């Protein structure tokens, strides 16, 4: 069997580097054809020396010469800029794209991969949050799978294997509740960046860690689930499960529930998505039920964690509203990470932006881009005040 | 689509009557072609009037005339006796056998169904415990599925759907622990029949309820799992899970665990096995994770519940040893149910019988029958002393 040729878009981030660990552990299964990074040219060059891809792309064009020079003695082709990401995604040099670019920037290359008939292992949730209808429509037309990498959606995907003819009653997205579970607004108002970056169970990038602390992450996952699994909003339930052992569940129309579980470790869903439909043996840590603490469940506190309520509202309204939510949230989170606004201010920014930008029921891709831009500008103007 | 014609062997027991409820709720999906009972002629006749099967069989030949007379005005064909069970199983008048005869008596008709090329929904665990190699070999040769009805094995079966090419690392059989979880021998020595018949979570027949109280049931399930899923003994782990919400789990070679969950209700696995690969909508009670108690897990106490240890020993020895274990256990449980021996005496009977009867590594079907007979005689002789 020949190797599966992987294109990692976003190879220097948390998902990208873990994906490369998986690939390094399975050299007969995978090869690396494409690596891309936005700004971390040094790590990109290191990765290129180790994995010998066909192509690398550095998003930040100012770093092109630096990368080009560093790789001068190799066969690696070097490109730079946002447009190059799309152009490389359209090449027929890989078998699977791992879409691990953080945030909205991941959308265009992912769409190009799908148009190109390439399966996508999707670690970028904004792609579906912003333009899920267009993305899934493209995947369907090209008959290529979108395999989720998020642990929750990977869990649901795994539970659905072999059940395609059976109707889903609902999916149950589990949420750890983040570092501030049980806290109230009078506590949250004083939360600082470094505290919010300490997630109890998962090691992830900064943006998603903040989103986990505000529960926006779970809201974005609800929207993502809607598109991935073709669900109605009322079929998607969030349950707080502080131990993060059950990664999510599917309830079928006969009432039977299937769950996927494991030690919280992103390498498992990354490996699963890259190797699907095959599972690969590994030495990742195993659960041990004989010395397991109890598993508990509770309702999310949407009164305190209002971001989740806003996401549910956007999910219900549909159209460009999730796109607006996401854009405002990205601006708000990066402002919080730069200590520009407080923890609860993030919710204010999102809410006011959702109120301000016009709702469009069935936007074109261009209209999504416009809504995204308007939402970002407006959110940014709120922060600068 | 035409109806699936069901032959229920053992229609008046706990599984059989619940299967008929499922069929009554889905008249367009299922028809009843065969009903059989060992002794309960009155319920068998009632069922025949309601479901209009092609054939009924009453095991107890002394009741033949009574059943025949009661059904005189109908088209239902009436047969009697053990041999008739096998003969009817060999007829080409049904699409699926629900093998729900309790105990060792279920083996021969089930084997006939498989030889007849009919899929079997297997609620009789002794069939696999006694002669799993021969049963599964026959199913494989005829390329017909054996679909488990036991909630634990149904859970594993459901978790394996769509995963046929992926290797199992281990299966985790959950056990409620029964009514005497946490008790010690000084308590168990005085346990009486009526107390042991009160299972905390599941409503089942008397034999299996006692086996649940002694943990023999879990031991028999380990042996059953070995054959159903082609496992090595060390791939089968038992975990006590008192809430009986997780019905069992599969750990794949990538460390990912899939679990099947639900309200403890045998109708779900019965319906699943009869309708497989389709799931049918129903109004069975649903789990609600938002008001769920915690789920807990602990190691089984094999020092106190020695039956489980004996079953693990039989599983390891293989050959006719599980058959001997099962035969001795049936004699012991029925003696306990008739208040002839005490709770802990059941273990003594099984242990002494396992020591007494000769081990055969790879028995023929005839040798299985002989071992079964010898074990029963010996176990009975212990009780009469």
XYZ file of C-alpha atoms in Angstrom:
770
model
C 0.000 0.000 0.000
C 1.379 3.405 -0.881
C 1.685 6.140 1.709
C -1.111 8.637 2.218
C 0.259 12.029 1.197
C -0.682 14.639 3.782
C -0.885 18.413 3.315
C -0.781 20.131 6.681
C -2.163 23.631 6.495
C -1.093 25.217 9.760
C 1.804 22.902 10.629
C 3.405 24.997 13.390
C 0.357 25.247 15.653
C -0.815 22.837 18.326
C -2.699 20.511 15.945
C -0.070 20.730 13.219
C 2.846 19.789 15.448
C 0.915 16.884 16.976
C -0.039 15.694 13.505
C 3.637 15.627 12.606
C 4.316 13.512 15.693
C 1.703 11.042 14.457
C 3.257 11.035 10.997
C 6.757 10.574 12.427
C 5.491 7.530 14.326
C 3.936 6.034 11.180
C 6.407 6.630 8.369
C 5.066 3.727 6.311
C 1.526 5.052 6.424
C 1.979 8.755 5.815
C 4.211 11.118 3.898
C 4.244 14.915 4.178
C 3.702 16.791 0.927
C 2.755 20.281 2.094
C 3.538 22.315 5.226
C 2.275 25.831 5.823
C 2.690 28.384 8.593
C 1.502 31.931 9.033
C 4.430 33.494 10.909
C 6.615 30.862 12.589
C 9.225 30.567 9.856
C 11.842 28.971 12.084
C 9.712 26.019 13.062
C 8.440 25.691 9.497
C 11.996 25.395 8.226
C 12.869 22.841 10.919
C 9.811 20.792 9.978
C 10.727 21.007 6.305
C 14.191 19.631 6.982
C 12.768 16.775 8.986
C 9.770 15.786 6.845
C 11.012 16.780 3.368
C 7.738 18.062 1.943
C 7.249 18.898 -1.696
C 6.014 22.427 -0.890
C 6.029 24.859 2.023
C 4.042 28.076 2.253
C 4.772 30.907 4.652
C 1.701 33.084 5.051
C 3.562 36.215 6.062
C 5.130 37.396 2.770
C 7.801 39.411 4.577
C 9.340 36.130 5.670
C 9.538 34.606 2.191
C 13.217 35.346 1.614
C 14.190 34.030 5.018
C 12.449 30.704 4.415
C 13.635 30.479 0.827
C 17.246 31.037 1.882
C 17.055 28.574 4.740
C 15.799 25.845 2.397
C 18.085 26.782 -0.485
C 20.007 23.531 -0.488
C 16.869 21.333 -0.588
C 14.218 20.276 -3.139
C 11.488 22.007 -1.157
C 9.465 24.556 -3.153
C 8.731 27.722 -1.181
C 5.734 30.009 -1.644
C 4.384 32.897 0.387
C 1.149 34.759 0.989
C -2.515 34.061 1.457
C -3.148 33.467 -2.224
C -0.412 30.830 -2.327
C -2.264 28.848 0.366
C -5.242 28.576 -1.961
C -3.119 27.778 -4.989
C -1.256 24.993 -3.222
C -4.544 23.589 -1.904
C -5.662 23.317 -5.536
C -2.640 21.209 -6.581
C -2.985 17.496 -7.173
C 0.017 16.561 -5.044
C -1.644 15.276 -1.859
C -4.330 12.800 -0.722
C -5.641 14.497 2.423
C -5.558 18.040 3.719
C -5.242 18.522 7.459
C -6.919 21.911 7.814
C -5.307 23.201 10.987
C -5.015 26.918 10.292
C -6.511 28.754 13.240
C -9.532 30.985 12.700
C -11.212 32.404 9.676
C -8.048 32.265 7.544
C -8.550 28.511 7.231
C -11.714 28.815 5.184
C -10.434 29.563 1.689
C -7.714 26.890 1.464
C -10.140 24.322 2.856
C -12.730 25.180 0.228
C -10.043 24.886 -2.440
C -9.102 21.416 -1.194
C -12.707 20.250 -1.376
C -13.183 21.749 -4.858
C -10.003 19.879 -5.742
C -11.713 16.619 -4.672
C -9.432 16.110 -1.666
C -10.709 14.727 1.641
C -10.240 17.172 4.487
C -9.386 16.377 8.095
C -10.895 19.489 9.591
C -9.335 20.982 12.714
C -10.472 24.483 11.870
C -13.984 24.931 13.224
C -14.443 28.447 11.863
C -14.581 26.992 8.347
C -17.930 25.415 9.145
C -19.100 28.098 11.533
C -18.647 30.803 8.916
C -19.802 29.062 5.751
C -20.895 25.542 6.673
C -23.564 25.348 3.994
C -21.148 26.155 1.176
C -18.384 23.958 2.548
C -20.580 20.877 3.036
C -22.307 21.446 -0.301
C -18.918 21.446 -2.013
C -17.867 18.287 -0.167
C -21.091 16.584 -1.190
C -20.788 17.583 -4.833
C -17.228 16.321 -4.953
C -18.138 13.254 -2.860
C -15.222 13.746 -0.497
C -15.463 13.314 3.262
C -14.933 16.056 5.810
C -13.454 14.214 8.789
C -13.547 16.234 11.997
C -10.475 16.544 14.216
C -12.122 18.292 17.152
C -12.368 15.651 19.859
C -16.142 16.115 20.189
C -16.920 15.847 16.504
C -14.426 13.048 16.074
C -16.329 11.212 18.816
C -19.620 11.725 16.999
C -18.074 10.744 13.683
C -16.699 7.547 15.237
C -20.108 6.737 16.745
C -21.745 7.154 13.331
C -19.447 4.774 11.476
C -21.601 1.925 10.131
C -24.826 3.684 11.149
C -25.412 5.723 8.006
C -28.868 4.328 7.423
C -30.007 5.005 10.995
C -31.493 8.317 12.002
C -29.894 10.458 14.698
C -32.268 11.563 17.448
C -29.745 13.923 18.949
C -26.067 14.448 19.552
C -24.785 15.227 23.016
C -21.717 17.445 22.946
C -19.800 17.138 26.175
C -17.973 20.151 27.589
C -15.435 20.183 30.386
C -16.860 23.495 31.541
C -13.386 25.009 31.340
C -11.308 26.464 34.177
C -14.165 28.624 35.500
C -16.949 26.045 35.795
C -19.178 26.935 38.732
C -17.915 30.528 38.876
C -20.256 33.520 38.688
C -19.939 36.892 36.865
C -18.538 38.656 39.949
C -15.570 36.282 39.723
C -15.256 36.273 35.947
C -15.089 40.054 35.698
C -11.596 39.984 37.189
C -10.205 36.999 35.290
C -6.903 37.641 33.545
C -5.352 36.156 30.421
C -2.933 33.783 32.159
C -5.601 32.283 34.366
C -7.952 31.753 31.428
C -5.177 29.993 29.521
C -5.015 27.211 32.136
C -7.417 24.569 30.884
C -8.005 21.709 33.344
C -7.983 18.805 30.848
C -6.828 19.741 27.370
C -3.614 21.206 25.992
C -4.609 23.399 23.066
C -3.788 26.641 21.288
C -4.471 29.991 22.976
C -7.555 31.006 20.968
C -9.428 27.745 21.602
C -8.368 27.698 25.252
C -9.975 31.108 25.819
C -13.051 29.963 23.895
C -13.217 26.959 26.218
C -13.103 29.217 29.254
C -16.014 31.327 27.945
C -17.944 28.288 26.564
C -17.939 30.016 23.154
C -15.976 26.997 21.990
C -18.948 24.757 22.749
C -21.255 27.145 20.941
C -19.023 27.080 17.864
C -18.990 23.296 18.122
C -22.794 23.215 18.097
C -22.774 25.163 14.845
C -20.035 22.930 13.469
C -22.042 19.818 14.432
C -25.101 21.140 12.637
C -23.199 21.226 9.356
C -21.047 18.140 9.759
C -23.922 15.853 10.681
C -26.842 17.663 9.014
C -28.708 18.345 12.263
C -31.449 20.687 13.363
C -30.485 23.048 16.239
C -32.830 21.221 18.625
C -30.974 17.959 17.945
C -27.794 19.341 19.501
C -27.473 19.255 23.287
C -24.560 20.441 25.408
C -23.811 18.652 28.682
C -21.062 19.647 31.084
C -18.864 16.637 31.854
C -15.908 17.935 33.870
C -13.706 14.836 33.491
C -13.550 15.059 29.652
C -13.529 11.249 29.420
C -16.640 10.924 27.256
C -15.773 13.049 24.239
C -19.341 13.179 22.923
C -22.339 10.949 22.199
C -24.969 10.140 19.620
C -28.508 9.097 20.517
C -30.194 7.156 17.729
C -33.905 7.014 17.035
C -34.220 3.758 18.990
C -32.912 5.528 22.109
C -29.561 3.731 22.035
C -26.635 6.014 22.810
C -23.136 5.508 21.509
C -20.236 7.348 23.091
C -16.565 7.623 22.304
C -14.152 7.903 25.206
C -10.486 8.224 25.876
C -7.782 10.014 27.773
C -8.014 13.700 26.768
C -5.265 13.748 24.140
C -5.694 15.471 20.780
C -3.291 13.061 19.111
C -5.993 10.386 19.050
C -8.568 12.320 16.986
C -5.759 13.741 14.820
C -4.492 10.243 14.068
C -8.024 8.938 13.536
C -8.876 11.677 11.033
C -5.647 11.206 9.100
C -5.854 7.404 8.964
C -9.648 7.031 8.596
C -11.200 4.552 7.918
C -8.283 2.644 9.412
C -7.341 2.832 13.082
C -3.619 2.705 13.780
C -2.013 1.013 16.766
C -0.203 3.419 19.065
C 1.154 3.782 22.581
C -1.014 6.744 23.623
C -2.161 6.516 27.261
C -5.167 4.222 27.857
C -8.148 4.741 30.122
C -8.324 2.432 33.090
C -11.880 1.982 34.310
C -10.827 0.039 37.361
C -9.210 3.084 38.935
C -11.357 5.722 37.268
C -12.920 8.533 39.214
C -16.643 8.885 38.774
C -17.987 10.498 35.637
C -20.385 13.356 36.261
C -22.716 15.483 34.193
C -24.500 18.782 34.688
C -26.406 21.406 32.768
C -24.366 24.324 31.351
C -24.809 27.673 33.111
C -25.822 29.822 30.134
C -26.752 32.711 32.419
C -23.148 33.110 33.506
C -21.469 31.907 30.350
C -23.493 34.073 28.005
C -21.299 33.331 25.000
C -22.904 29.900 24.786
C -26.341 31.509 24.736
C -25.240 33.887 21.975
C -23.936 30.996 19.911
C -27.221 29.127 20.352
C -29.022 32.267 19.207
C -26.773 32.505 16.129
C -27.322 28.797 15.425
C -31.081 29.352 15.536
C -31.003 32.447 13.322
C -28.695 30.854 10.779
C -27.604 32.635 7.621
C -24.656 34.960 8.249
C -25.280 35.168 12.024
C -22.781 32.424 13.018
C -20.251 34.152 10.741
C -20.849 37.450 12.562
C -20.607 35.721 15.938
C -17.342 34.106 14.965
C -15.766 37.248 13.546
C -16.653 39.349 16.583
C -15.422 36.583 18.851
C -12.047 36.324 17.117
C -11.514 40.058 17.534
C -12.651 39.909 21.159
C -10.473 36.917 22.087
C -7.326 38.388 20.562
C -8.046 41.666 22.362
C -8.427 39.740 25.626
C -5.196 37.846 24.942
C -3.453 41.202 24.501
C -4.992 42.380 27.808
C -6.987 45.033 25.968
C -10.396 44.018 27.322
C -11.710 42.031 30.273
C -13.137 38.512 30.315
C -16.788 39.545 30.334
C -16.170 42.285 27.765
C -15.706 39.548 25.180
C -19.404 38.734 25.453
C -20.351 42.411 25.129
C -18.344 42.733 21.927
C -19.997 39.669 20.393
C -23.499 40.634 21.463
C -23.287 44.206 20.211
C -21.805 43.087 16.902
C -24.595 40.545 16.409
C -27.124 43.327 16.975
C -25.374 45.764 14.644
C -24.588 43.771 11.496
C -27.538 43.023 9.168
C -28.846 39.458 9.107
C -28.794 37.745 5.714
C -30.764 34.505 5.499
C -28.915 32.745 2.679
C -25.652 34.551 1.976
C -23.371 33.930 -0.972
C -19.707 33.235 -0.216
C -18.970 36.870 -1.049
C -21.646 38.013 1.384
C -20.101 35.818 4.074
C -16.763 37.533 3.467
C -18.455 40.922 3.651
C -20.307 40.082 6.861
C -17.065 38.815 8.324
C -15.269 42.044 7.428
C -18.054 44.264 8.728
C -18.268 42.326 11.969
C -14.519 42.537 12.509
C -14.435 46.271 11.846
C -17.348 46.918 14.138
C -15.986 44.674 16.902
C -12.590 46.343 16.630
C -14.203 49.786 16.855
C -15.897 48.723 20.089
C -12.566 47.705 21.587
C -10.738 50.870 20.569
C -13.324 53.030 22.306
C -40.488 -4.227 1.895
C -41.819 -7.535 3.139
C -42.025 -8.301 6.822
C -39.183 -10.103 8.563
C -40.563 -13.487 9.662
C -39.504 -14.196 13.233
C -39.285 -17.582 14.952
C -39.274 -17.107 18.709
C -37.854 -20.136 20.481
C -38.855 -19.607 24.087
C -41.705 -17.164 23.610
C -43.229 -17.324 27.098
C -40.112 -16.290 29.030
C -38.899 -12.807 29.872
C -37.099 -12.238 26.547
C -39.799 -13.930 24.472
C -42.663 -11.863 25.868
C -40.714 -8.614 25.465
C -39.864 -9.592 21.884
C -43.563 -10.019 21.211
C -44.186 -6.515 22.590
C -41.629 -5.192 20.118
C -43.268 -7.121 17.281
C -46.751 -5.903 18.297
C -45.465 -2.318 18.134
C -43.993 -2.871 14.650
C -46.550 -4.946 12.716
C -45.294 -3.710 9.353
C -41.744 -4.734 10.095
C -42.161 -8.159 11.691
C -44.437 -11.187 11.489
C -44.408 -14.160 13.862
C -43.941 -17.545 12.220
C -42.932 -19.789 15.108
C -43.606 -19.705 18.841
C -42.299 -22.301 21.287
C -42.613 -22.848 25.015
C -41.381 -25.537 27.351
C -44.252 -25.757 29.871
C -46.400 -22.614 29.838
C -49.111 -23.890 27.495
C -51.681 -21.286 28.510
C -49.541 -18.296 27.603
C -48.354 -20.053 24.432
C -51.961 -20.496 23.309
C -52.802 -16.857 24.118
C -49.777 -15.727 22.125
C -50.781 -17.960 19.218
C -54.254 -16.412 19.100
C -52.797 -12.938 19.119
C -49.848 -13.353 16.712
C -51.195 -16.120 14.415
C -47.935 -17.996 13.876
C -47.532 -20.734 11.316
C -46.253 -23.213 13.920
C -46.177 -23.595 17.707
C -44.141 -26.147 19.635
C -44.785 -27.128 23.224
C -41.684 -28.727 24.710
C -43.483 -30.742 27.353
C -45.144 -33.541 25.350
C -47.734 -34.191 28.027
C -49.284 -30.846 27.140
C -49.584 -31.541 23.418
C -53.300 -32.433 23.474
C -54.183 -29.420 25.565
C -52.464 -27.015 23.157
C -53.765 -28.851 20.089
C -57.350 -28.679 21.371
C -57.097 -25.026 22.347
C -55.919 -24.099 18.842
C -58.293 -26.485 17.055
C -60.240 -23.754 15.257
C -57.113 -22.048 13.872
C -54.541 -22.633 11.108
C -51.729 -22.963 13.619
C -49.756 -26.209 13.336
C -48.937 -27.734 16.714
C -45.923 -29.903 17.543
C -44.502 -31.176 20.808
C -41.244 -32.404 22.270
C -37.567 -31.594 22.159
C -37.035 -33.192 18.768
C -39.796 -31.033 17.275
C -37.884 -27.884 18.338
C -34.960 -28.997 16.184
C -37.180 -30.021 13.284
C -39.029 -26.710 13.243
C -35.723 -24.833 13.450
C -34.708 -26.649 10.260
C -37.780 -25.471 8.301
C -37.486 -22.720 5.713
C -40.430 -20.723 7.037
C -38.680 -17.898 8.895
C -36.002 -15.235 8.378
C -34.589 -14.881 11.883
C -34.594 -17.076 14.968
C -34.810 -15.366 18.321
C -33.085 -17.989 20.467
C -34.607 -17.269 23.861
C -34.877 -20.728 25.384
C -33.292 -20.607 28.824
C -30.261 -22.765 29.552
C -28.627 -25.664 27.800
C -31.881 -26.727 26.049
C -31.430 -23.817 23.657
C -28.301 -25.221 22.044
C -29.670 -27.789 19.611
C -32.431 -25.692 17.997
C -29.980 -22.785 17.632
C -27.449 -24.998 15.878
C -30.217 -26.240 13.580
C -31.170 -22.664 12.685
C -27.580 -21.834 11.780
C -27.195 -25.035 9.740
C -30.424 -23.937 8.033
C -28.705 -20.671 7.037
C -30.904 -18.535 9.302
C -29.546 -15.548 11.234
C -29.911 -15.975 14.970
C -30.671 -13.280 17.527
C -29.082 -15.019 20.479
C -30.545 -14.495 23.933
C -29.377 -17.872 25.163
C -25.851 -17.509 26.436
C -25.387 -21.177 27.265
C -25.343 -21.951 23.538
C -21.996 -20.225 23.221
C -20.734 -21.115 26.678
C -21.235 -24.815 26.050
C -20.183 -25.156 22.424
C -19.119 -21.745 21.158
C -16.514 -23.108 18.777
C -19.000 -25.348 16.968
C -21.756 -22.727 16.942
C -19.581 -19.927 15.559
C -17.925 -22.284 13.080
C -21.370 -23.207 11.751
C -22.414 -19.552 11.529
C -19.232 -18.755 9.643
C -19.620 -21.626 7.203
C -23.203 -20.617 6.472
C -22.271 -16.907 6.461
C -25.111 -15.971 8.785
C -24.767 -13.497 11.633
C -25.188 -14.343 15.304
C -26.591 -11.126 16.782
C -26.389 -11.001 20.561
C -29.396 -9.983 22.657
C -27.646 -9.780 26.018
C -27.351 -6.085 26.764
C -23.574 -6.313 27.206
C -22.901 -8.168 23.982
C -25.423 -6.068 22.114
C -23.476 -3.034 23.303
C -20.220 -4.501 22.001
C -21.872 -5.551 18.743
C -23.222 -2.001 18.272
C -19.793 -0.518 18.972
C -18.254 -2.797 16.340
C -20.625 -1.839 13.543
C -18.537 -0.253 10.775
C -15.277 -1.174 12.509
C -14.753 -4.631 11.025
C -11.338 -3.819 9.668
C -10.105 -2.379 12.960
C -8.534 -4.567 15.601
C -10.024 -4.814 19.072
C -7.560 -4.216 21.898
C -10.011 -5.316 24.542
C -13.679 -5.393 25.443
C -14.844 -4.061 28.789
C -17.900 -5.910 30.062
C -19.738 -3.821 32.611
C -21.487 -5.508 35.521
C -23.936 -3.940 37.934
C -22.460 -6.067 40.694
C -25.926 -7.385 41.480
C -27.888 -6.984 44.709
C -24.975 -8.055 46.936
C -22.220 -5.765 45.653
C -19.899 -4.876 48.523
C -21.115 -7.770 50.693
C -18.760 -10.356 52.161
C -19.076 -14.153 52.555
C -20.372 -13.873 56.141
C -23.380 -12.022 54.715
C -23.797 -14.131 51.586
C -23.915 -17.409 53.511
C -27.375 -16.490 54.807
C -28.855 -15.078 51.591
C -32.212 -16.562 50.612
C -33.867 -17.079 47.245
C -36.252 -14.117 47.400
C -33.537 -11.663 48.310
C -31.272 -12.890 45.521
C -34.123 -12.490 43.032
C -34.235 -8.723 43.622
C -31.908 -7.231 41.033
C -31.256 -3.500 41.451
C -31.404 -2.496 37.766
C -32.636 -5.213 35.436
C -35.873 -7.193 35.216
C -34.944 -10.660 33.979
C -35.773 -14.330 34.357
C -35.021 -16.166 37.633
C -31.978 -18.141 36.450
C -30.122 -15.126 35.094
C -31.077 -13.011 38.109
C -29.414 -15.517 40.453
C -26.414 -15.681 38.123
C -26.207 -11.884 38.357
C -26.205 -12.052 42.146
C -23.312 -14.560 42.159
C -21.462 -12.824 39.255
C -21.544 -16.163 37.402
C -23.565 -14.306 34.804
C -20.600 -12.037 34.084
C -18.332 -15.064 33.867
C -20.633 -16.722 31.348
C -20.698 -13.444 29.427
C -16.904 -13.398 29.269
C -17.003 -16.848 27.679
C -19.800 -15.766 25.349
C -17.800 -12.655 24.349
C -14.784 -14.785 23.534
C -16.775 -16.673 20.911
C -18.948 -13.871 19.568
C -16.064 -11.501 18.975
C -13.179 -13.950 18.530
C -11.201 -12.719 21.532
C -8.408 -14.047 23.680
C -9.261 -14.393 27.395
C -6.885 -11.552 28.292
C -8.775 -9.216 25.944
C -11.910 -9.459 28.102
C -12.107 -7.263 31.196
C -14.952 -7.020 33.694
C -15.634 -3.703 35.427
C -18.307 -3.154 38.049
C -20.505 -0.215 37.057
C -23.391 -0.134 39.538
C -25.630 2.223 37.552
C -25.899 -0.093 34.502
C -25.950 2.918 32.166
C -22.896 1.956 30.115
C -23.807 -1.503 28.840
C -20.298 -2.369 27.714
C -17.359 -0.958 25.780
C -14.812 -1.762 23.110
C -11.269 -0.426 23.158
C -9.676 -0.393 19.723
C -5.983 -0.696 18.968
C -5.650 3.079 18.747
C -6.848 3.383 22.356
C -10.214 4.854 21.387
C -13.098 3.424 23.400
C -16.633 3.152 22.128
C -19.475 2.539 24.561
C -23.163 1.896 24.159
C -25.478 3.328 26.792
C -29.137 3.461 27.622
C -31.760 3.069 30.288
C -31.517 -0.550 31.496
C -34.355 -2.048 29.422
C -34.011 -5.369 27.611
C -36.479 -4.299 24.940
C -33.804 -2.139 23.318
C -31.272 -4.918 22.635
C -34.114 -7.282 21.715
C -35.439 -4.818 19.157
C -31.947 -4.059 17.887
C -31.147 -7.731 17.334
C -34.425 -8.407 15.551
C -34.259 -5.326 13.303
C -30.479 -5.252 12.688
C -28.977 -3.585 10.669
C -31.873 -1.151 10.923
C -32.703 0.766 14.111
C -36.402 1.286 14.720
C -37.938 4.386 16.285
C -39.662 3.696 19.602
C -40.902 5.373 22.743
C -38.678 3.503 25.197
C -37.418 5.723 28.046
C -34.443 7.940 27.160
C -31.388 8.738 29.251
C -31.151 12.337 30.408
C -27.565 13.352 31.071
C -28.545 16.682 32.542
C -30.106 15.044 35.575
C -27.955 11.923 35.615
C -26.298 10.686 38.759
C -22.598 10.111 38.489
C -21.326 6.999 36.751
C -18.895 4.969 38.796
C -16.594 2.026 38.214
C -14.763 -0.440 40.432
C -12.889 -3.708 40.286
C -14.937 -6.896 40.783
C -14.424 -8.680 44.114
C -13.484 -12.145 42.842
C -12.432 -13.250 46.322
C -16.003 -12.953 47.569
C -17.794 -13.726 44.311
C -15.823 -16.848 43.529
C -18.099 -17.891 40.686
C -16.543 -15.185 38.536
C -13.090 -16.556 39.294
C -14.238 -20.084 38.393
C -15.630 -18.836 35.093
C -12.352 -17.061 34.306
C -10.564 -20.328 35.093
C -12.882 -22.227 32.730
C -12.393 -19.568 30.048
C -8.640 -19.996 30.350
C -8.744 -23.811 30.267
C -11.159 -23.891 27.341
C -12.323 -27.133 25.719
C -15.205 -28.656 27.664
C -14.477 -26.723 30.874
C -16.971 -23.884 30.230
C -19.557 -26.571 29.405
C -18.859 -28.285 32.744
C -19.022 -24.954 34.579
C -22.323 -24.125 32.945
C -23.908 -27.538 33.592
C -22.925 -27.571 37.252
C -24.114 -24.001 37.621
C -27.534 -24.744 36.137
C -28.022 -27.598 38.598
C -26.791 -25.444 41.478
C -28.960 -22.426 40.613
C -32.135 -24.486 40.288
C -31.330 -26.196 43.598
C -30.881 -22.766 45.199
C -34.141 -21.548 43.659
C -35.873 -24.568 45.259
C -34.230 -23.700 48.589
C -32.253 -26.935 48.510
C -28.827 -25.351 48.946
C -27.434 -22.062 50.231
C -26.056 -19.140 48.247
C -22.386 -20.011 48.745
C -23.043 -23.714 48.159
C -23.605 -22.896 44.507
C -19.917 -22.103 44.169
C -18.947 -25.335 45.945
C -21.031 -27.384 43.526
C -19.464 -25.722 40.489
C -15.923 -25.940 41.808
C -16.141 -29.594 42.787
C -17.718 -30.511 39.467
C -14.970 -28.723 37.544
C -12.396 -30.711 39.514
C -14.191 -34.031 38.999
C -15.081 -34.127 35.304
C -12.230 -34.814 32.870
C -10.954 -31.947 30.788
C -11.122 -32.432 27.014
C -9.185 -29.899 24.962
C -11.146 -29.982 21.690
C -14.398 -31.862 22.213
C -16.781 -32.973 19.503
C -20.418 -31.943 19.831
C -21.147 -35.424 21.233
C -18.399 -35.018 23.811
C -19.876 -31.676 24.817
C -23.213 -33.407 25.388
C -21.478 -36.140 27.398
C -19.553 -33.644 29.516
C -22.752 -31.768 30.118
C -24.550 -34.924 31.234
C -21.697 -36.070 33.467
C -21.395 -32.639 35.054
C -25.109 -32.474 35.740
C -25.180 -35.937 37.292
C -22.209 -35.220 39.467
C -23.499 -31.795 40.531
C -26.886 -33.313 41.339
C -25.227 -36.035 43.404
C -23.451 -33.358 45.446
C -26.737 -31.680 46.211
C -28.531 -34.883 47.220
C -25.817 -35.694 49.750
